[in-house]
């Protein structure tokens, strides 16, 4: 792999620097023109530092994932990476189209873009965050079939057509709980007076982009966007954990029996042991994945269902904190689903180090492990 010259490096990094410049300019405008009745100077600096870190982490991390798959032929061969790229695209849109406007309103303590754009921004928020969660669900199902089923079952289940249908569902299903009901005002039926009351602050003469939901919409949206995907993820990862634990037990039995686990050439027993070791590593990431997902989104969706039944008594500050906690998940996903992956890490090093030969993947002739053992069920690259 040849090194990139200066012009090629500039062409690759130009979009990243352009995004950074736009965000920096927006934050300067927020700081200079925000109302004096909102946060103080020290609070604004602290808040902007935190928000900037979240947004930049999400933008750069997800861009790096997408570029890595586009440039690395080996990554493009793995089926699960199609879900990861689509997930990165959804999270990238969250960080570009949703987070900055939420940051402006939060720091400026005022919504200056009008009612129609408020509806559009809210619809995009629900659409993209739901799409991100559904992608996580599809990744868990893909890993379940890859690890817990036989190779033939996985190939039959995860055909290109089914992958395309799953990806389409991740983007189409959120439309029915975002743009369609929000633009029609179905989410505010029965609570319109309360919504209008909270949209305006007569004391400070401020306008807010308020998104309140009635009981039917709160239940429907939460079930579709969180509780069903969460249940499927728990079941899938539980089965993966049980399978990995069984394989770890089999490895110990083989080792006690004196079966060699390293060395060449690999015998059938060694082939099985290598597969078991690879899939056992999957269990080590499950607690991190599920823990981060629950920590980021469970507070928001639990509050989303409870609030309409307690007459909307949840303070606005708690809503904001839980919402940004969910946004943080869009910045964490590249680390959880890509940076923990050995193949992705190698691709990232090649990109960031401009094609340094030290990080180039060994050729097939140099590999000590047969190709079939590194791509069993497509799970090795995903969960290594």
mmCIF file of N, CA, C and O in Angstrom, residues 177-256:
data_model
loop_
_atom_site.group_PDB
_atom_site.id
_atom_site.type_symbol
_atom_site.label_atom_id
_atom_site.label_comp_id
_atom_site.label_asym_id
_atom_site.label_seq_id
_atom_site.Cartn_x
_atom_site.Cartn_y
_atom_site.Cartn_z
ATOM 1 N N UNK A 177 -42.919 6.811 13.267
ATOM 2 C CA UNK A 177 -43.046 7.385 14.609
ATOM 3 C C UNK A 177 -42.362 8.746 14.700
ATOM 4 O O UNK A 177 -42.252 9.311 15.787
ATOM 5 N N UNK A 178 -41.911 9.273 13.553
ATOM 6 C CA UNK A 178 -41.225 10.568 13.568
ATOM 7 C C UNK A 178 -41.961 11.584 12.696
ATOM 8 O O UNK A 178 -42.841 12.305 13.177
ATOM 9 N N UNK A 179 -41.628 11.642 11.422
ATOM 10 C CA UNK A 179 -42.194 12.673 10.558
ATOM 11 C C UNK A 179 -43.706 12.571 10.437
ATOM 12 O O UNK A 179 -44.415 13.581 10.487
ATOM 13 N N UNK A 180 -44.219 11.356 10.259
ATOM 14 C CA UNK A 180 -45.668 11.200 10.047
ATOM 15 C C UNK A 180 -46.483 11.715 11.226
ATOM 16 O O UNK A 180 -47.322 12.608 11.046
ATOM 17 N N UNK A 181 -46.301 11.243 12.449
ATOM 18 C CA UNK A 181 -47.131 11.734 13.553
ATOM 19 C C UNK A 181 -46.765 13.139 14.017
ATOM 20 O O UNK A 181 -47.649 13.911 14.407
ATOM 21 N N UNK A 182 -45.473 13.482 13.988
ATOM 22 C CA UNK A 182 -45.062 14.786 14.518
ATOM 23 C C UNK A 182 -45.528 15.914 13.609
ATOM 24 O O UNK A 182 -46.055 16.934 14.084
ATOM 25 N N UNK A 183 -45.351 15.760 12.311
ATOM 26 C CA UNK A 183 -45.795 16.813 11.383
ATOM 27 C C UNK A 183 -47.316 16.936 11.362
ATOM 28 O O UNK A 183 -47.859 18.005 11.075
ATOM 29 N N UNK A 184 -48.029 15.845 11.672
ATOM 30 C CA UNK A 184 -49.487 15.879 11.744
ATOM 31 C C UNK A 184 -49.987 16.323 13.122
ATOM 32 O O UNK A 184 -51.190 16.562 13.283
ATOM 33 N N UNK A 185 -49.103 16.413 14.093
ATOM 34 C CA UNK A 185 -49.492 16.850 15.428
ATOM 35 C C UNK A 185 -50.171 15.783 16.260
ATOM 36 O O UNK A 185 -50.808 16.109 17.269
ATOM 37 N N UNK A 186 -50.015 14.501 15.884
ATOM 38 C CA UNK A 186 -50.680 13.440 16.644
ATOM 39 C C UNK A 186 -50.097 13.294 18.053
ATOM 40 O O UNK A 186 -50.812 12.887 18.965
ATOM 41 N N UNK A 187 -48.845 13.638 18.212
ATOM 42 C CA UNK A 187 -48.208 13.477 19.520
ATOM 43 C C UNK A 187 -48.729 14.476 20.561
ATOM 44 O O UNK A 187 -48.585 14.260 21.767
ATOM 45 N N UNK A 188 -49.355 15.568 20.105
ATOM 46 C CA UNK A 188 -49.812 16.610 21.032
ATOM 47 C C UNK A 188 -51.330 16.670 21.168
ATOM 48 O O UNK A 188 -51.855 17.618 21.750
ATOM 49 N N UNK A 189 -52.035 15.661 20.644
ATOM 50 C CA UNK A 189 -53.500 15.639 20.774
ATOM 51 C C UNK A 189 -53.872 15.513 22.250
ATOM 52 O O UNK A 189 -53.422 14.616 22.952
ATOM 53 N N UNK A 190 -54.690 16.441 22.709
ATOM 54 C CA UNK A 190 -55.141 16.424 24.098
ATOM 55 C C UNK A 190 -54.282 17.226 25.049
ATOM 56 O O UNK A 190 -54.678 17.461 26.192
ATOM 57 N N UNK A 191 -53.089 17.636 24.606
ATOM 58 C CA UNK A 191 -52.198 18.407 25.481
ATOM 59 C C UNK A 191 -51.720 19.687 24.786
ATOM 60 O O UNK A 191 -50.705 20.262 25.172
ATOM 61 N N UNK A 192 -52.460 20.118 23.780
ATOM 62 C CA UNK A 192 -52.018 21.258 22.981
ATOM 63 C C UNK A 192 -51.888 22.525 23.823
ATOM 64 O O UNK A 192 -50.959 23.322 23.635
ATOM 65 N N UNK A 193 -52.801 22.740 24.739
ATOM 66 C CA UNK A 193 -52.733 23.943 25.569
ATOM 67 C C UNK A 193 -51.470 23.947 26.429
ATOM 68 O O UNK A 193 -50.824 24.993 26.593
ATOM 69 N N UNK A 194 -51.110 22.801 26.967
ATOM 70 C CA UNK A 194 -49.911 22.709 27.780
ATOM 71 C C UNK A 194 -48.657 22.928 26.939
ATOM 72 O O UNK A 194 -47.696 23.571 27.386
ATOM 73 N N UNK A 195 -48.653 22.405 25.704
ATOM 74 C CA UNK A 195 -47.509 22.598 24.806
ATOM 75 C C UNK A 195 -47.325 24.078 24.492
ATOM 76 O O UNK A 195 -46.209 24.614 24.571
ATOM 77 N N UNK A 196 -48.426 24.760 24.135
ATOM 78 C CA UNK A 196 -48.341 26.184 23.804
ATOM 79 C C UNK A 196 -47.912 27.014 25.011
ATOM 80 O O UNK A 196 -47.189 28.008 24.871
ATOM 81 N N UNK A 197 -48.330 26.592 26.183
ATOM 82 C CA UNK A 197 -47.947 27.318 27.391
ATOM 83 C C UNK A 197 -46.450 27.222 27.647
ATOM 84 O O UNK A 197 -45.820 28.204 28.075
ATOM 85 N N UNK A 198 -45.864 26.067 27.368
ATOM 86 C CA UNK A 198 -44.439 25.874 27.636
ATOM 87 C C UNK A 198 -43.551 26.376 26.504
ATOM 88 O O UNK A 198 -42.330 26.471 26.672
ATOM 89 N N UNK A 199 -44.153 26.652 25.351
ATOM 90 C CA UNK A 199 -43.350 27.137 24.231
ATOM 91 C C UNK A 199 -42.899 28.579 24.414
ATOM 92 O O UNK A 199 -41.920 29.002 23.794
ATOM 93 N N UNK A 200 -43.580 29.328 25.240
ATOM 94 C CA UNK A 200 -43.266 30.745 25.421
ATOM 95 C C UNK A 200 -43.021 31.041 26.894
ATOM 96 O O UNK A 200 -43.723 30.550 27.772
ATOM 97 N N UNK A 201 -41.996 31.856 27.138
ATOM 98 C CA UNK A 201 -41.681 32.336 28.479
ATOM 99 C C UNK A 201 -41.868 33.850 28.479
ATOM 100 O O UNK A 201 -41.027 34.598 27.976
ATOM 101 N N UNK A 202 -42.995 34.285 29.017
ATOM 102 C CA UNK A 202 -43.309 35.717 28.998
ATOM 103 C C UNK A 202 -42.322 36.532 29.817
ATOM 104 O O UNK A 202 -42.046 37.697 29.509
ATOM 105 N N UNK A 203 -41.776 35.920 30.878
ATOM 106 C CA UNK A 203 -40.856 36.659 31.746
ATOM 107 C C UNK A 203 -39.577 37.040 31.007
ATOM 108 O O UNK A 203 -39.077 38.161 31.125
ATOM 109 N N UNK A 204 -39.028 36.103 30.234
ATOM 110 C CA UNK A 204 -37.787 36.362 29.495
ATOM 111 C C UNK A 204 -38.020 36.617 28.015
ATOM 112 O O UNK A 204 -37.058 36.854 27.275
ATOM 113 N N UNK A 205 -39.289 36.555 27.575
ATOM 114 C CA UNK A 205 -39.647 36.761 26.175
ATOM 115 C C UNK A 205 -38.897 35.774 25.272
ATOM 116 O O UNK A 205 -38.412 36.124 24.194
ATOM 117 N N UNK A 206 -38.797 34.518 25.736
ATOM 118 C CA UNK A 206 -38.068 33.483 24.997
ATOM 119 C C UNK A 206 -39.039 32.470 24.410
ATOM 120 O O UNK A 206 -40.121 32.222 24.944
ATOM 121 N N UNK A 207 -38.628 31.879 23.300
ATOM 122 C CA UNK A 207 -39.386 30.831 22.635
ATOM 123 C C UNK A 207 -38.579 29.535 22.698
ATOM 124 O O UNK A 207 -37.356 29.558 22.564
ATOM 125 N N UNK A 208 -39.262 28.414 22.886
ATOM 126 C CA UNK A 208 -38.587 27.118 23.008
ATOM 127 C C UNK A 208 -39.166 26.119 22.017
ATOM 128 O O UNK A 208 -40.351 26.198 21.656
ATOM 129 N N UNK A 209 -38.307 25.197 21.601
ATOM 130 C CA UNK A 209 -38.746 24.094 20.738
ATOM 131 C C UNK A 209 -39.139 22.935 21.653
ATOM 132 O O UNK A 209 -38.314 22.091 22.002
ATOM 133 N N UNK A 210 -40.403 22.916 22.044
ATOM 134 C CA UNK A 210 -40.899 21.952 23.014
ATOM 135 C C UNK A 210 -41.435 20.718 22.286
ATOM 136 O O UNK A 210 -42.201 20.841 21.327
ATOM 137 N N UNK A 211 -41.027 19.556 22.755
ATOM 138 C CA UNK A 211 -41.560 18.301 22.217
ATOM 139 C C UNK A 211 -42.188 17.532 23.368
ATOM 140 O O UNK A 211 -41.494 16.923 24.179
ATOM 141 N N UNK A 212 -43.508 17.590 23.443
ATOM 142 C CA UNK A 212 -44.246 16.862 24.469
ATOM 143 C C UNK A 212 -45.124 15.823 23.792
ATOM 144 O O UNK A 212 -45.592 16.026 22.659
ATOM 145 N N UNK A 213 -45.352 14.723 24.472
ATOM 146 C CA UNK A 213 -46.089 13.616 23.864
ATOM 147 C C UNK A 213 -47.232 13.198 24.774
ATOM 148 O O UNK A 213 -47.121 13.239 26.006
ATOM 149 N N UNK A 214 -48.343 12.814 24.139
ATOM 150 C CA UNK A 214 -49.465 12.276 24.916
ATOM 151 C C UNK A 214 -49.208 10.810 25.241
ATOM 152 O O UNK A 214 -48.223 10.215 24.798
ATOM 153 N N UNK A 215 -50.108 10.216 25.992
ATOM 154 C CA UNK A 215 -49.887 8.849 26.454
ATOM 155 C C UNK A 215 -49.800 7.829 25.318
ATOM 156 O O UNK A 215 -48.882 6.988 25.312
ATOM 157 N N UNK A 216 -50.716 7.834 24.332
ATOM 158 C CA UNK A 216 -50.602 6.837 23.252
ATOM 159 C C UNK A 216 -49.292 6.943 22.486
ATOM 160 O O UNK A 216 -48.653 5.926 22.184
ATOM 161 N N UNK A 217 -48.894 8.179 22.160
ATOM 162 C CA UNK A 217 -47.652 8.341 21.399
ATOM 163 C C UNK A 217 -46.442 7.955 22.244
ATOM 164 O O UNK A 217 -45.491 7.337 21.742
ATOM 165 N N UNK A 218 -46.450 8.308 23.521
ATOM 166 C CA UNK A 218 -45.322 7.976 24.402
ATOM 167 C C UNK A 218 -45.120 6.466 24.471
ATOM 168 O O UNK A 218 -43.979 5.973 24.385
ATOM 169 N N UNK A 219 -46.211 5.716 24.612
ATOM 170 C CA UNK A 219 -46.105 4.262 24.705
ATOM 171 C C UNK A 219 -45.667 3.663 23.368
ATOM 172 O O UNK A 219 -44.749 2.839 23.313
ATOM 173 N N UNK A 220 -46.313 4.106 22.280
ATOM 174 C CA UNK A 220 -45.994 3.558 20.954
ATOM 175 C C UNK A 220 -44.556 3.851 20.566
ATOM 176 O O UNK A 220 -43.809 2.953 20.132
ATOM 177 N N UNK A 221 -44.150 5.097 20.720
ATOM 178 C CA UNK A 221 -42.797 5.497 20.333
ATOM 179 C C UNK A 221 -41.750 4.765 21.169
ATOM 180 O O UNK A 221 -40.750 4.269 20.634
ATOM 181 N N UNK A 222 -41.971 4.689 22.466
ATOM 182 C CA UNK A 222 -40.983 4.047 23.341
ATOM 183 C C UNK A 222 -40.869 2.557 23.066
ATOM 184 O O UNK A 222 -39.762 2.001 23.084
ATOM 185 N N UNK A 223 -42.010 1.902 22.823
ATOM 186 C CA UNK A 223 -41.989 0.458 22.552
ATOM 187 C C UNK A 223 -41.253 0.164 21.247
ATOM 188 O O UNK A 223 -40.412 -0.747 21.180
ATOM 189 N N UNK A 224 -41.556 0.937 20.191
ATOM 190 C CA UNK A 224 -40.933 0.700 18.884
ATOM 191 C C UNK A 224 -39.459 1.087 18.894
ATOM 192 O O UNK A 224 -38.611 0.363 18.356
ATOM 193 N N UNK A 225 -39.143 2.237 19.491
ATOM 194 C CA UNK A 225 -37.788 2.778 19.406
ATOM 195 C C UNK A 225 -36.831 2.190 20.425
ATOM 196 O O UNK A 225 -35.614 2.231 20.216
ATOM 197 N N UNK A 226 -37.350 1.624 21.532
ATOM 198 C CA UNK A 226 -36.419 1.178 22.564
ATOM 199 C C UNK A 226 -36.742 -0.201 23.116
ATOM 200 O O UNK A 226 -35.878 -1.092 23.110
ATOM 201 N N UNK A 227 -37.961 -0.412 23.608
ATOM 202 C CA UNK A 227 -38.225 -1.614 24.395
ATOM 203 C C UNK A 227 -38.170 -2.892 23.564
ATOM 204 O O UNK A 227 -37.626 -3.902 24.013
ATOM 205 N N UNK A 228 -38.729 -2.887 22.353
ATOM 206 C CA UNK A 228 -38.628 -4.079 21.498
ATOM 207 C C UNK A 228 -37.181 -4.331 21.078
ATOM 208 O O UNK A 228 -36.679 -5.460 21.210
ATOM 209 N N UNK A 229 -36.461 -3.318 20.548
ATOM 210 C CA UNK A 229 -35.037 -3.574 20.245
ATOM 211 C C UNK A 229 -34.228 -4.002 21.462
ATOM 212 O O UNK A 229 -33.363 -4.875 21.358
ATOM 213 N N UNK A 230 -34.515 -3.402 22.608
ATOM 214 C CA UNK A 230 -33.787 -3.761 23.822
ATOM 215 C C UNK A 230 -34.028 -5.223 24.192
ATOM 216 O O UNK A 230 -33.089 -5.956 24.539
ATOM 217 N N UNK A 231 -35.276 -5.676 24.100
ATOM 218 C CA UNK A 231 -35.592 -7.065 24.416
ATOM 219 C C UNK A 231 -34.886 -8.016 23.461
ATOM 220 O O UNK A 231 -34.309 -9.035 23.886
ATOM 221 N N UNK A 232 -34.897 -7.704 22.173
ATOM 222 C CA UNK A 232 -34.219 -8.554 21.193
ATOM 223 C C UNK A 232 -32.709 -8.579 21.437
ATOM 224 O O UNK A 232 -32.065 -9.632 21.314
ATOM 225 N N UNK A 233 -32.136 -7.435 21.791
ATOM 226 C CA UNK A 233 -30.696 -7.385 22.067
ATOM 227 C C UNK A 233 -30.345 -8.215 23.295
ATOM 228 O O UNK A 233 -29.336 -8.934 23.309
ATOM 229 N N UNK A 234 -31.169 -8.121 24.337
ATOM 230 C CA UNK A 234 -30.909 -8.893 25.548
ATOM 231 C C UNK A 234 -30.956 -10.388 25.247
ATOM 232 O O UNK A 234 -30.068 -11.150 25.667
ATOM 233 N N UNK A 235 -31.987 -10.830 24.525
ATOM 234 C CA UNK A 235 -32.107 -12.248 24.192
ATOM 235 C C UNK A 235 -30.942 -12.720 23.325
ATOM 236 O O UNK A 235 -30.373 -13.794 23.555
ATOM 237 N N UNK A 236 -30.582 -11.915 22.313
ATOM 238 C CA UNK A 236 -29.498 -12.309 21.415
ATOM 239 C C UNK A 236 -28.167 -12.383 22.158
ATOM 240 O O UNK A 236 -27.424 -13.374 22.036
ATOM 241 N N UNK A 237 -27.862 -11.365 22.926
ATOM 242 C CA UNK A 237 -26.577 -11.351 23.627
ATOM 243 C C UNK A 237 -26.535 -12.375 24.760
ATOM 244 O O UNK A 237 -25.468 -12.882 25.099
ATOM 245 N N UNK A 238 -27.680 -12.674 25.332
ATOM 246 C CA UNK A 238 -27.709 -13.732 26.347
ATOM 247 C C UNK A 238 -27.350 -15.079 25.722
ATOM 248 O O UNK A 238 -26.557 -15.847 26.279
ATOM 249 N N UNK A 239 -27.934 -15.360 24.551
ATOM 250 C CA UNK A 239 -27.611 -16.603 23.867
ATOM 251 C C UNK A 239 -26.137 -16.633 23.437
ATOM 252 O O UNK A 239 -25.477 -17.681 23.497
ATOM 253 N N UNK A 240 -25.619 -15.487 22.999
ATOM 254 C CA UNK A 240 -24.204 -15.420 22.631
ATOM 255 C C UNK A 240 -23.332 -15.707 23.845
ATOM 256 O O UNK A 240 -22.338 -16.446 23.774
ATOM 257 N N UNK A 241 -23.708 -15.129 24.971
ATOM 258 C CA UNK A 241 -22.937 -15.332 26.205
ATOM 259 C C UNK A 241 -22.951 -16.804 26.620
ATOM 260 O O UNK A 241 -21.909 -17.363 26.981
ATOM 261 N N UNK A 242 -24.129 -17.432 26.550
ATOM 262 C CA UNK A 242 -24.227 -18.848 26.921
ATOM 263 C C UNK A 242 -23.389 -19.701 25.985
ATOM 264 O O UNK A 242 -22.650 -20.613 26.418
ATOM 265 N N UNK A 243 -23.462 -19.417 24.682
ATOM 266 C CA UNK A 243 -22.673 -20.178 23.708
ATOM 267 C C UNK A 243 -21.184 -20.001 23.948
ATOM 268 O O UNK A 243 -20.410 -20.975 23.913
ATOM 269 N N UNK A 244 -20.769 -18.751 24.196
ATOM 270 C CA UNK A 244 -19.348 -18.489 24.439
ATOM 271 C C UNK A 244 -18.871 -19.190 25.707
ATOM 272 O O UNK A 244 -17.748 -19.718 25.758
ATOM 273 N N UNK A 245 -19.719 -19.229 26.725
ATOM 274 C CA UNK A 245 -19.342 -19.896 27.965
ATOM 275 C C UNK A 245 -19.207 -21.405 27.751
ATOM 276 O O UNK A 245 -18.291 -22.053 28.290
ATOM 277 N N UNK A 246 -20.117 -21.983 26.966
ATOM 278 C CA UNK A 246 -20.013 -23.408 26.656
ATOM 279 C C UNK A 246 -18.735 -23.711 25.880
ATOM 280 O O UNK A 246 -18.061 -24.715 26.125
ATOM 281 N N UNK A 247 -18.395 -22.825 24.934
ATOM 282 C CA UNK A 247 -17.180 -23.031 24.160
ATOM 283 C C UNK A 247 -15.941 -22.916 25.041
ATOM 284 O O UNK A 247 -14.962 -23.651 24.853
ATOM 285 N N UNK A 248 -15.962 -21.976 25.984
ATOM 286 C CA UNK A 248 -14.836 -21.842 26.911
ATOM 287 C C UNK A 248 -14.670 -23.122 27.736
ATOM 288 O O UNK A 248 -13.533 -23.566 27.994
ATOM 289 N N UNK A 249 -15.789 -23.719 28.124
ATOM 290 C CA UNK A 249 -15.727 -24.974 28.876
ATOM 291 C C UNK A 249 -15.131 -26.084 28.017
ATOM 292 O O UNK A 249 -14.317 -26.895 28.490
ATOM 293 N N UNK A 250 -15.508 -26.122 26.731
ATOM 294 C CA UNK A 250 -14.954 -27.130 25.833
ATOM 295 C C UNK A 250 -13.456 -26.925 25.627
ATOM 296 O O UNK A 250 -12.702 -27.898 25.495
ATOM 297 N N UNK A 251 -13.026 -25.675 25.580
ATOM 298 C CA UNK A 251 -11.591 -25.391 25.431
ATOM 299 C C UNK A 251 -10.820 -25.961 26.617
ATOM 300 O O UNK A 251 -9.762 -26.573 26.451
ATOM 301 N N UNK A 252 -11.346 -25.740 27.821
ATOM 302 C CA UNK A 252 -10.670 -26.249 29.019
ATOM 303 C C UNK A 252 -10.588 -27.784 28.999
ATOM 304 O O UNK A 252 -9.578 -28.374 29.406
ATOM 305 N N UNK A 253 -11.662 -28.426 28.508
ATOM 306 C CA UNK A 253 -11.657 -29.896 28.420
ATOM 307 C C UNK A 253 -10.584 -30.364 27.442
ATOM 308 O O UNK A 253 -9.829 -31.317 27.718
ATOM 309 N N UNK A 254 -10.481 -29.690 26.286
ATOM 310 C CA UNK A 254 -9.469 -30.054 25.300
ATOM 311 C C UNK A 254 -8.058 -29.835 25.845
ATOM 312 O O UNK A 254 -7.155 -30.640 25.603
ATOM 313 N N UNK A 255 -7.863 -28.749 26.563
ATOM 314 C CA UNK A 255 -6.543 -28.466 27.119
ATOM 315 C C UNK A 255 -6.153 -29.493 28.184
ATOM 316 O O UNK A 255 -5.002 -29.911 28.278
ATOM 317 N N UNK A 256 -7.123 -29.877 29.013
ATOM 318 C CA UNK A 256 -6.835 -30.894 30.039
ATOM 319 C C UNK A 256 -6.530 -32.248 29.414
ATOM 320 O O UNK A 256 -5.771 -33.042 29.980
#
